Tab-separated table of C-alpha atoms and ligand atoms in Angstrom:
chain	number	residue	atom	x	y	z
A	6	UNK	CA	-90.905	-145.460	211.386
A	7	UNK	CA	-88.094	-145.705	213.684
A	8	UNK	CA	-84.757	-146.796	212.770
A	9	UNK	CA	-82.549	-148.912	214.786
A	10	UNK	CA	-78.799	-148.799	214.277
A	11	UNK	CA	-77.795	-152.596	215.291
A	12	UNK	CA	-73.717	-152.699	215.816
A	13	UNK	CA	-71.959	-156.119	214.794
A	14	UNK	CA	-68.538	-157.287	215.317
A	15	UNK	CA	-67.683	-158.940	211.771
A	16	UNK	CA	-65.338	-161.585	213.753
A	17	UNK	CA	-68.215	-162.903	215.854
A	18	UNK	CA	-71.281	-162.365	213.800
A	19	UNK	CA	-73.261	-164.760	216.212
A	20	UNK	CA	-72.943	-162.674	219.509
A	21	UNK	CA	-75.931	-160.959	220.011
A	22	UNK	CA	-79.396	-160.756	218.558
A	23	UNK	CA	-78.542	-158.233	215.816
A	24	UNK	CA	-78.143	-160.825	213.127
A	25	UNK	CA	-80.971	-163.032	214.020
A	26	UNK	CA	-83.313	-159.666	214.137
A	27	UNK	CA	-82.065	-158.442	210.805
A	28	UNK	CA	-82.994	-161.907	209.180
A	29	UNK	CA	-86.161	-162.345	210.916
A	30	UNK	CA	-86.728	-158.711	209.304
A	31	UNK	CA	-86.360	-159.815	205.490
A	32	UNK	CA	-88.297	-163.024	206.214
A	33	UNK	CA	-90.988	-160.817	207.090
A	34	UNK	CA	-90.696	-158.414	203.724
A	35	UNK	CA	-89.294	-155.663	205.629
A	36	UNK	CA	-86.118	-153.505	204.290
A	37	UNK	CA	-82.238	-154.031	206.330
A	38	UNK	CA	-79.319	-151.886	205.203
A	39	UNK	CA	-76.125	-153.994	205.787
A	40	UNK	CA	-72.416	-153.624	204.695
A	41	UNK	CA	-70.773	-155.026	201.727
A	42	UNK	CA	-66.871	-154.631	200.708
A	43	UNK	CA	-67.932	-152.109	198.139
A	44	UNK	CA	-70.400	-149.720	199.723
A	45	UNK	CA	-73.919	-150.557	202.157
A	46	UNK	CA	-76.354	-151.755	200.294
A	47	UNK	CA	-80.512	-151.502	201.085
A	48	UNK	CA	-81.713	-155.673	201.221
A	49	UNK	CA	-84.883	-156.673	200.510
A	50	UNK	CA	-86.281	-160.556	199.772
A	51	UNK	CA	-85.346	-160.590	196.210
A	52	UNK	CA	-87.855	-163.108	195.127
A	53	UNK	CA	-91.091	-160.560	197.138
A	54	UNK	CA	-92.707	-158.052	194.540
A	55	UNK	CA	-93.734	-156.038	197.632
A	56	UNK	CA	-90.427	-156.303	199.439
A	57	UNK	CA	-88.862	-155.174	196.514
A	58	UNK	CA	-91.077	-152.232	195.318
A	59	UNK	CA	-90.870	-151.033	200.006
A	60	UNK	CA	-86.870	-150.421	198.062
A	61	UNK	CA	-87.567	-147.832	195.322
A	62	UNK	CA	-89.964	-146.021	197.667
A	63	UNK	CA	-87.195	-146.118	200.156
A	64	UNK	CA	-84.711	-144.209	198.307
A	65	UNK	CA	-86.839	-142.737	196.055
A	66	UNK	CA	-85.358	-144.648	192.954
A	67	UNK	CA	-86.807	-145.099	189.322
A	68	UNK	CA	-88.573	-147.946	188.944
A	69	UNK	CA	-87.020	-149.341	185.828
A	70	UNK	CA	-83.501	-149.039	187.341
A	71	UNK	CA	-82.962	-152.366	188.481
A	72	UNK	CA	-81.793	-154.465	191.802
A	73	UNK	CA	-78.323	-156.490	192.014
A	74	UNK	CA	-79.516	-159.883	193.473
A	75	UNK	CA	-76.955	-160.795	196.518
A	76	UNK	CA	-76.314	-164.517	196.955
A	77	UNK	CA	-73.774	-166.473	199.151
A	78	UNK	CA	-73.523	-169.725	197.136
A	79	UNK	CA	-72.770	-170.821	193.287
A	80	UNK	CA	-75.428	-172.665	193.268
A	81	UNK	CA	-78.321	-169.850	193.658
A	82	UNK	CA	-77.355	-168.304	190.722
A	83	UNK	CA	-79.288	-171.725	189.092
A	84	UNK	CA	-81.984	-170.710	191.198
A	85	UNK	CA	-83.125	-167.190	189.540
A	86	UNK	CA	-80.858	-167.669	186.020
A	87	UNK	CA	-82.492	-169.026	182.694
A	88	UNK	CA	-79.089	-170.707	182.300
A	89	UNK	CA	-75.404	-170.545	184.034
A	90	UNK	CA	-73.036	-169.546	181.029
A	91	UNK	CA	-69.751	-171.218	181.236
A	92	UNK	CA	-67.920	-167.892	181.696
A	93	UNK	CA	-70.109	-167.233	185.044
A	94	UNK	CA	-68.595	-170.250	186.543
A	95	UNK	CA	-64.914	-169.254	185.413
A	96	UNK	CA	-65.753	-165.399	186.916
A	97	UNK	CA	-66.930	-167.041	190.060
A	98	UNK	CA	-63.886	-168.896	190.681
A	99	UNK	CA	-62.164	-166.151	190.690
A	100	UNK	CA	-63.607	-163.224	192.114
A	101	UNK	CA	-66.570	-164.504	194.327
A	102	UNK	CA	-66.938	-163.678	196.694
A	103	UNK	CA	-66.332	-160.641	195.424
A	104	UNK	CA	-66.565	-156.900	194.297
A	105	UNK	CA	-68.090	-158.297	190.744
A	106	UNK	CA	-71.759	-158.472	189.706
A	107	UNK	CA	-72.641	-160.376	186.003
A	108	UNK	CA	-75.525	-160.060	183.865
A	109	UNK	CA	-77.696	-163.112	182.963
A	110	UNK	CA	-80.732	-163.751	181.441
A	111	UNK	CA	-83.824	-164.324	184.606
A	112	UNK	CA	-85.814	-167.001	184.683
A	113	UNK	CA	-89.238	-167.022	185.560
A	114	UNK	CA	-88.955	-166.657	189.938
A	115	UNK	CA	-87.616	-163.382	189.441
A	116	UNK	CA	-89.918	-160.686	189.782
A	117	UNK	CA	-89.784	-157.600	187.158
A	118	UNK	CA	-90.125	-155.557	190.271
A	119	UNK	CA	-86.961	-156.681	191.493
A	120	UNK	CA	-85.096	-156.261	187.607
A	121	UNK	CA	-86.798	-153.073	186.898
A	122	UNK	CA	-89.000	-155.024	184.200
A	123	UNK	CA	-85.860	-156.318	182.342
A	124	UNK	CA	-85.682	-159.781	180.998
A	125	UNK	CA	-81.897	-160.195	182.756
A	126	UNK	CA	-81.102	-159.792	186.296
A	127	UNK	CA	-77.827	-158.518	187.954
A	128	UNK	CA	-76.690	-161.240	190.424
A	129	UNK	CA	-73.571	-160.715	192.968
A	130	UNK	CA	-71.469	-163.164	195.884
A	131	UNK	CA	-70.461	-159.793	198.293
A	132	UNK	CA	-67.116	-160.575	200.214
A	133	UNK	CA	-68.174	-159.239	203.268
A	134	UNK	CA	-68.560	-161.732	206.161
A	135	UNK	CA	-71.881	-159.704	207.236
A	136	UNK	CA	-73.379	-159.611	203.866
A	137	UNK	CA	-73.015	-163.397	203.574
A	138	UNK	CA	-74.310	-164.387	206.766
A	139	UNK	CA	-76.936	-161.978	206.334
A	140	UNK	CA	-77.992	-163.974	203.083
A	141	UNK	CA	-77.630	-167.443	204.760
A	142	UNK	CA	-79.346	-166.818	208.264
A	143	UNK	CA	-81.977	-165.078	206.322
A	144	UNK	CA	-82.708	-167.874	203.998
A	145	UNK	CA	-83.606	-165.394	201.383
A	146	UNK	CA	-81.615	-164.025	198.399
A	147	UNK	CA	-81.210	-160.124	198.353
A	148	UNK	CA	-82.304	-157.720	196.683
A	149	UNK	CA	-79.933	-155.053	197.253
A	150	UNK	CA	-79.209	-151.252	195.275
A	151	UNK	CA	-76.577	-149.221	197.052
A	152	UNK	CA	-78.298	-147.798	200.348
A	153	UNK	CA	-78.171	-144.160	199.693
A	154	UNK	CA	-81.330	-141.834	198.545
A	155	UNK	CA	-81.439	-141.635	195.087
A	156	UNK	CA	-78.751	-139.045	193.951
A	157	UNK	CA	-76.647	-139.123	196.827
A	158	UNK	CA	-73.044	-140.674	197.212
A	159	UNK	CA	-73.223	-144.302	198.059
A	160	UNK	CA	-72.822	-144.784	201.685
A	161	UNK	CA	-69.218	-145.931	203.008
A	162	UNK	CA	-70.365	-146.113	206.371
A	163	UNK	CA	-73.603	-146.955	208.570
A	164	UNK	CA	-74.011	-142.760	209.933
A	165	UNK	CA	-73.968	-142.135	205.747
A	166	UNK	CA	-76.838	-144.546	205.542
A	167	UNK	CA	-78.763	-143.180	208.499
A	168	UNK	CA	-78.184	-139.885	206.923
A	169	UNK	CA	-80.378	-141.104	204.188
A	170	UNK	CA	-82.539	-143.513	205.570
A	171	UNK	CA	-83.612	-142.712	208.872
A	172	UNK	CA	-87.163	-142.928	209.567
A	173	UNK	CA	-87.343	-144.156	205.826
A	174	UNK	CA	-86.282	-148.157	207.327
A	175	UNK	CA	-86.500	-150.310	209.980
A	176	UNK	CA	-82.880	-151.669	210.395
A	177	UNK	CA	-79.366	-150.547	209.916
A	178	UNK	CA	-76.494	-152.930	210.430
A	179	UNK	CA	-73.651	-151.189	211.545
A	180	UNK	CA	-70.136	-153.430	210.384
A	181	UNK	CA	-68.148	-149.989	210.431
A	182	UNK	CA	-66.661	-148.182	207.265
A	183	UNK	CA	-66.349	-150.852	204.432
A	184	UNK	CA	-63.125	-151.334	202.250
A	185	UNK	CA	-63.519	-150.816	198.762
A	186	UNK	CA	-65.757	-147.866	198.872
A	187	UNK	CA	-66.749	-147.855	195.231
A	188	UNK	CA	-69.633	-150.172	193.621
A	189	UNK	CA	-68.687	-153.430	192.341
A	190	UNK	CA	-67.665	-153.884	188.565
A	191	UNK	CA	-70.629	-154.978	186.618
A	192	UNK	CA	-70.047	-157.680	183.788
A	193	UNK	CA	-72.733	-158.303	181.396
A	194	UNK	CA	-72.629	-161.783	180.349
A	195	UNK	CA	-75.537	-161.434	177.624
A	196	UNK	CA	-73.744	-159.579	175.179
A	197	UNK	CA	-72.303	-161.354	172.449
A	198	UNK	CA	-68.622	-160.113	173.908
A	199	UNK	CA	-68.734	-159.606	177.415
A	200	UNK	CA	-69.172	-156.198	178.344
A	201	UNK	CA	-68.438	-153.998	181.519
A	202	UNK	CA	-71.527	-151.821	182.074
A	203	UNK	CA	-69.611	-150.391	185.075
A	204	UNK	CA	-66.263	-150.271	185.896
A	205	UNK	CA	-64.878	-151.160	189.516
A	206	UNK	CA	-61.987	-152.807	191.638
A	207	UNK	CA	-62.333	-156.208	189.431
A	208	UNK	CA	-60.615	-154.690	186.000
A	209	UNK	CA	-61.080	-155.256	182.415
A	210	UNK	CA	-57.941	-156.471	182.103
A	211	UNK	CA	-58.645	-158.953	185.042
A	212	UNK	CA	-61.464	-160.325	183.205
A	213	UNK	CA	-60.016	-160.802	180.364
A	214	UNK	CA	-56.874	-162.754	181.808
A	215	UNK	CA	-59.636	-165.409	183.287
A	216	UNK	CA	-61.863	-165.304	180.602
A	217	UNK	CA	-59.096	-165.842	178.158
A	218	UNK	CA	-61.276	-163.988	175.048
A	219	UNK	CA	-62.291	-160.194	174.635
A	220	UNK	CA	-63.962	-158.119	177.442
A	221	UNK	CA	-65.287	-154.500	176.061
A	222	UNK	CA	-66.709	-151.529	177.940
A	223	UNK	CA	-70.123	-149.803	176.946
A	224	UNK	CA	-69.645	-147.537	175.017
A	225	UNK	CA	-72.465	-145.607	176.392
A	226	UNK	CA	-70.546	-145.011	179.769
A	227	UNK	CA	-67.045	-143.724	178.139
A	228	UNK	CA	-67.591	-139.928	178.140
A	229	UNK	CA	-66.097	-139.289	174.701
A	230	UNK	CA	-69.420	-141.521	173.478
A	231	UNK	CA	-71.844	-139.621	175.722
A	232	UNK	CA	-74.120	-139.782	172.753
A	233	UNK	CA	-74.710	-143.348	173.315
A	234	UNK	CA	-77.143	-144.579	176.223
A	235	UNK	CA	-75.299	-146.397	178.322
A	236	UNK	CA	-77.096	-150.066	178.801
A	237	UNK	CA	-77.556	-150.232	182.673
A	238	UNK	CA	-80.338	-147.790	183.662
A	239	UNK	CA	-78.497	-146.929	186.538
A	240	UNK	CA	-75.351	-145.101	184.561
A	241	UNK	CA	-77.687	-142.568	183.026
A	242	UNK	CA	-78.789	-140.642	186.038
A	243	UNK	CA	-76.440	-138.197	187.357
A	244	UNK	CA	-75.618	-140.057	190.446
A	245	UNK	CA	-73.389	-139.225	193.278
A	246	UNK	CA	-73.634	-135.628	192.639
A	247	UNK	CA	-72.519	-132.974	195.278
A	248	UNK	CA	-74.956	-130.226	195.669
A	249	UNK	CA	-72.020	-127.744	194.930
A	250	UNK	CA	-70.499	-127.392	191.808
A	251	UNK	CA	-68.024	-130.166	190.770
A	252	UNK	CA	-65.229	-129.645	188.267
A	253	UNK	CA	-61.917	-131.567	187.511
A	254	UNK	CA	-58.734	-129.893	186.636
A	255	UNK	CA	-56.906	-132.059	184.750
A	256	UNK	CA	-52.910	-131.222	183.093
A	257	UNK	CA	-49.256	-130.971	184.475
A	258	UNK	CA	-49.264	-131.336	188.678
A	259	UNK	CA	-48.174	-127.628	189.120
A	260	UNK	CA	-50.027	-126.326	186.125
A	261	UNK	CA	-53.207	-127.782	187.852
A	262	UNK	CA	-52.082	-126.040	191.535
A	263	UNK	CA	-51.790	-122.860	189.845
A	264	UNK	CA	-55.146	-122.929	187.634
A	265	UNK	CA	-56.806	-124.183	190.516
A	266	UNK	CA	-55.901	-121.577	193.112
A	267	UNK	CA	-56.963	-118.775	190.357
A	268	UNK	CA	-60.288	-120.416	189.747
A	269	UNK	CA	-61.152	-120.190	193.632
A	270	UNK	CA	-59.832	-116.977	194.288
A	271	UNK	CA	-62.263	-115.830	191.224
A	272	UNK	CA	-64.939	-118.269	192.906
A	273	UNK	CA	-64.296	-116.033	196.143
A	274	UNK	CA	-64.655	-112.773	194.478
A	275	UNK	CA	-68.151	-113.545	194.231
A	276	UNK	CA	-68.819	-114.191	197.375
A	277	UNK	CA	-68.733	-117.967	197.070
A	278	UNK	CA	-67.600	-120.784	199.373
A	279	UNK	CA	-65.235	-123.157	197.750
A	280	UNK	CA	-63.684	-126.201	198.393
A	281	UNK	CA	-61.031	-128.150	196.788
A	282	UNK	CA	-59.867	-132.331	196.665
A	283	UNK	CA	-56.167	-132.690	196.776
A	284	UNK	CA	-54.114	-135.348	197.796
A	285	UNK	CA	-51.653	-135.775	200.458
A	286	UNK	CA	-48.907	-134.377	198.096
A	287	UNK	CA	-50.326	-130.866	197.075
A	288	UNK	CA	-53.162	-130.410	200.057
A	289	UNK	CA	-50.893	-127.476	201.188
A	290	UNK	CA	-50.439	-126.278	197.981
A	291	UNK	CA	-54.145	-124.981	197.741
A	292	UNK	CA	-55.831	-122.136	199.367
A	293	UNK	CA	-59.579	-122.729	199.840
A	294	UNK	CA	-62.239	-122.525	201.868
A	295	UNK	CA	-62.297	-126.119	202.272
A	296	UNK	CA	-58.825	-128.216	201.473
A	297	UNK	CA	-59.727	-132.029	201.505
A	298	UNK	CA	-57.019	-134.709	200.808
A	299	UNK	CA	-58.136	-138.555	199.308
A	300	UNK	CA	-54.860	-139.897	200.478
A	301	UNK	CA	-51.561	-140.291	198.502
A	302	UNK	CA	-52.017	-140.263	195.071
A	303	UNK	CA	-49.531	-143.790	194.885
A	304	UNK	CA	-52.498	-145.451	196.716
A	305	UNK	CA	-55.598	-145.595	194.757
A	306	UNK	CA	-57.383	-148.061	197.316
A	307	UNK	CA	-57.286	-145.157	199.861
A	308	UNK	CA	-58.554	-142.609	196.873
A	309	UNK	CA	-61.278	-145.051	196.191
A	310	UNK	CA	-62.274	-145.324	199.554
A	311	UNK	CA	-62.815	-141.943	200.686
A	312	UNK	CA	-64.127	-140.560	197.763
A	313	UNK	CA	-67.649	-140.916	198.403
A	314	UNK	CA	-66.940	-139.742	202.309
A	315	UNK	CA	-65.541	-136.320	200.943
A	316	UNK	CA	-68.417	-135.466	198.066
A	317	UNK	CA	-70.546	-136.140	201.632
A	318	UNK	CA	-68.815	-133.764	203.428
A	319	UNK	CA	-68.956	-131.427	201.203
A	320	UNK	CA	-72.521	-131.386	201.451
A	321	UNK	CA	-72.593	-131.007	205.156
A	322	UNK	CA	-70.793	-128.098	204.989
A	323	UNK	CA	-72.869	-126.269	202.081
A	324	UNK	CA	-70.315	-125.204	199.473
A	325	UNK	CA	-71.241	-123.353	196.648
A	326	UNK	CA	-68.069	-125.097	194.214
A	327	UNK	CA	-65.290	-128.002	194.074
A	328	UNK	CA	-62.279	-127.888	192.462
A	329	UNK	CA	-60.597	-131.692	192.224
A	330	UNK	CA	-57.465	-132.960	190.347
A	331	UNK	CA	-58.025	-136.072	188.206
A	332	UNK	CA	-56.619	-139.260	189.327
A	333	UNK	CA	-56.086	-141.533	186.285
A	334	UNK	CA	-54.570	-144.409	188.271
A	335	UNK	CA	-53.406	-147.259	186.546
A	336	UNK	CA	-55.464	-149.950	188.257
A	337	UNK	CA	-58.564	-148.529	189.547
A	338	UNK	CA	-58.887	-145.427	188.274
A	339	UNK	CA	-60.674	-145.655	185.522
A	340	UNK	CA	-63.781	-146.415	188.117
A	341	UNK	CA	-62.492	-143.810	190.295
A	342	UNK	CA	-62.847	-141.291	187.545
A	343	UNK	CA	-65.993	-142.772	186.001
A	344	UNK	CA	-67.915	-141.910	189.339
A	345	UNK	CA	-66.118	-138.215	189.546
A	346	UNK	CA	-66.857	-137.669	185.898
A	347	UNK	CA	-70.502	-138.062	186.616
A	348	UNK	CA	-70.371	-136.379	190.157
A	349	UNK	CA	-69.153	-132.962	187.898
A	350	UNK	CA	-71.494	-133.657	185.116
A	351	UNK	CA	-68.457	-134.433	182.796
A	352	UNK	CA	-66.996	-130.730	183.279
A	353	UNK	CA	-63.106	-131.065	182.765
A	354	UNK	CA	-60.903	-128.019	183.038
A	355	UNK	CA	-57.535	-128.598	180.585
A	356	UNK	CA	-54.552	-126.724	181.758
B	413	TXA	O1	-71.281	-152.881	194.909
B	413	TXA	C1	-72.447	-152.920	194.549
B	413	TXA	O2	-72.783	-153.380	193.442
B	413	TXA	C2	-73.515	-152.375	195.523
B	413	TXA	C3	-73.573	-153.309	196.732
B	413	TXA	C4	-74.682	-152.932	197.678
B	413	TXA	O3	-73.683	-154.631	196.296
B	413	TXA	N1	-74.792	-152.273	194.877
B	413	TXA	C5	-75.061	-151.317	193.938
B	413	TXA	O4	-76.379	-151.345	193.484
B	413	TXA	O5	-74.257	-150.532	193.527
B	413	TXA	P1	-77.044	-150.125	192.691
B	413	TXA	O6	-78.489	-150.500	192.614
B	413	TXA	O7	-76.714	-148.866	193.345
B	413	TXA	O8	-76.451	-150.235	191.275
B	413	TXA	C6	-76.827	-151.292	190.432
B	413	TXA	C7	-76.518	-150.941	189.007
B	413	TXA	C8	-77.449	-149.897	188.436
B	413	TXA	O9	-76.701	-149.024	187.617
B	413	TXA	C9	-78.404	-150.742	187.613
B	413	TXA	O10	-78.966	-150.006	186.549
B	413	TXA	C10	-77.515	-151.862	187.124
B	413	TXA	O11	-76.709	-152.139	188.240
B	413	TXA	N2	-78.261	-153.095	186.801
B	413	TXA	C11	-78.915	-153.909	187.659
B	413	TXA	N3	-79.531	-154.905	186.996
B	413	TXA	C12	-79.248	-154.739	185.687
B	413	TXA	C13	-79.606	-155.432	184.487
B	413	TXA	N4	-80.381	-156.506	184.509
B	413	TXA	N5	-79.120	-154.953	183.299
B	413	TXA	C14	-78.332	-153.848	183.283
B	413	TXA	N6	-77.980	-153.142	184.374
B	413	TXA	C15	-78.428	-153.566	185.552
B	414	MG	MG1	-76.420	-146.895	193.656
């Protein structure tokens, strides 16, 4: 199959064919990889068996690891949810559109193909002008996992996504690098206390300011619990992993300089290419092979957004090992560091 890479101008979204091809595409059951704020995601007619299943072929995914259902009004969460709990209302007022997906119970439109045979579906308003018109122009509500292969960081930017899917799809929309650059937050509204299967941009303690009651994390996704399964399929595979190597180095700033240069001088010795993620502050602190900054460690956003870009690069240029510090910032980081915790298969290095 080939794949065409269709540029768009987010301002003017209706110069152009590019749009009105991609729509015409998932009206006809075919797959279109478009950007969100958070990261690209792989569309599909939600509501089409077939159209959904043409998605786990296309990047290879388990098929009991469910879709996130993108919709660009209120109202269409009525359309594929048993009920609308009062708190999905108050979390829409807020956030949608928005980096925040919530957990409801289906009802009976939804196909298990598209919710990986579970009895709830994920269901997400993207604030991304693209993604939006994409969903009204198309008439359809999307079905949409990040667009990566299986395994692979999710894609920041439309070459990441034709990295992964080319051949594999017929259309790429190309809305340039997107701004969040981690997946959305996800909020399961099920639970007896509303629970964050995965963490993101929109907090706990954000949701529990507009909630006004209790907000808890799974267990299953805090590493101290590893024991415990965590409850959205997705969390248990070891996603966004490098190829190399990945370990953090957590502890004082210069301790972690120090133990850091050792460990890649020792990675050296045996003949191994080594790279290392710094930030602006220390980058020329570190000798490496490869010395990679996220931005200043003050600015999360930028850490956040370039993540996934880096672990790519890395790739690219075949390292054997990583070396990163741990960024524990106050706002996002606890989704930063959930995604590099599984990236290095929880390996921490205390100095
Ligand atoms: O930001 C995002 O959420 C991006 C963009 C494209 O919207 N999408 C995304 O989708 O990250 P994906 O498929 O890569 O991740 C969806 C996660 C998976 O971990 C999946 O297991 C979980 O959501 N999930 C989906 N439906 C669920 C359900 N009914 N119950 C529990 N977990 C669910
Ligand atoms: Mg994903």
């Amino acid at each position: 199959m080939q794949t065409k890479i269709l540029k768009i101008d987010n301002d003017h979204l209706d110069d152009g064919s590019a749009m009105r091809e991609a729509a015409e595409a998932l009206r006809a059951g075919e797959l279109v990889a478009f950007p969100t704020e958070t990261v690209y995601g792989l569309g599909a007619d939600a509501l089409r068996p077939e159209a959904a299943r043409k998605i786990y072929a296309a990047k290879g995914r388990p098929s009991d690891n469910p879709l996130i259902i993108h919709i660009c009004k209120f109202e269409q969460l009525g359309l594929i949810a048993r009920e609308v709990p009062p708190e999905a209302k108050k979390l829409a007022e807020a956030f949608w559109p928005g980096p925040l997906t919530m957990i409801v119970w289906k009802n009976e439109k939804v196909p298990y193909e598209t919710t990986g045979g579970m009895d709830t579906v994920a269901v997400r308003m993207p604030g991304h002008p693209a993604a939006l018109k994409l969903i009204e122009q198309s008439g359809c509500l999307i079905a949409a996992p990040s667009a990566n292969l299986s395994g692979r960081p999710s894609p920041t930017e439309a070459e990441h996504v034709a990295e992964d899917m080319d051949g594999r799809i017929p259309i790429i929309l190309d809305g340039g690098p997107v701004g969040i650059g981690l997946e959305s937050t996800i909020i399961d509204l099920t639970e007896k206390t509303p629970m964050i299967l995965r963490p993101g941009y929109i907090t706990q303690a954000m949701l529990r300011e507009v909630l006004g009651t209790e907000v808890v994390t799974d267990p299953g996704i805090i590493a101290a619990d590893s024991a415990k399964k965590p409850k959205a399929p997705g969390m248990k595979y070891r996603h966004y992993a490098p190829k190399a190597d990945l370990a953090l180095v957590e502890g004082e700033a210069g301790a972690v300089i120090e133990a850091i240069n050792r460990l890649v001088r020792e990675k050296q010795a045996e003949g191994l290419k080594v790279g290392v993620i710094a930030t602006d502050e220390t980058k020329s602190f570190y000798r490496a092979d490869y010395v990679v900054t996220v931005g200043a460690r003050s600015d999360e956003d930028a850490i956040a957004k370039h993540l996934y870009k880096i672990l790519r690069e890395f790739d690219e240029w075949k390292v054997d090992a990583i070396y990163s510090e741990s960024f524990s910032t106050p706002r996002i980081g606890q989704a930063i560091m959930n995604r590099l915790m599984k990236a290095a298969g929880h390996q921490v290095i205390n100095v």
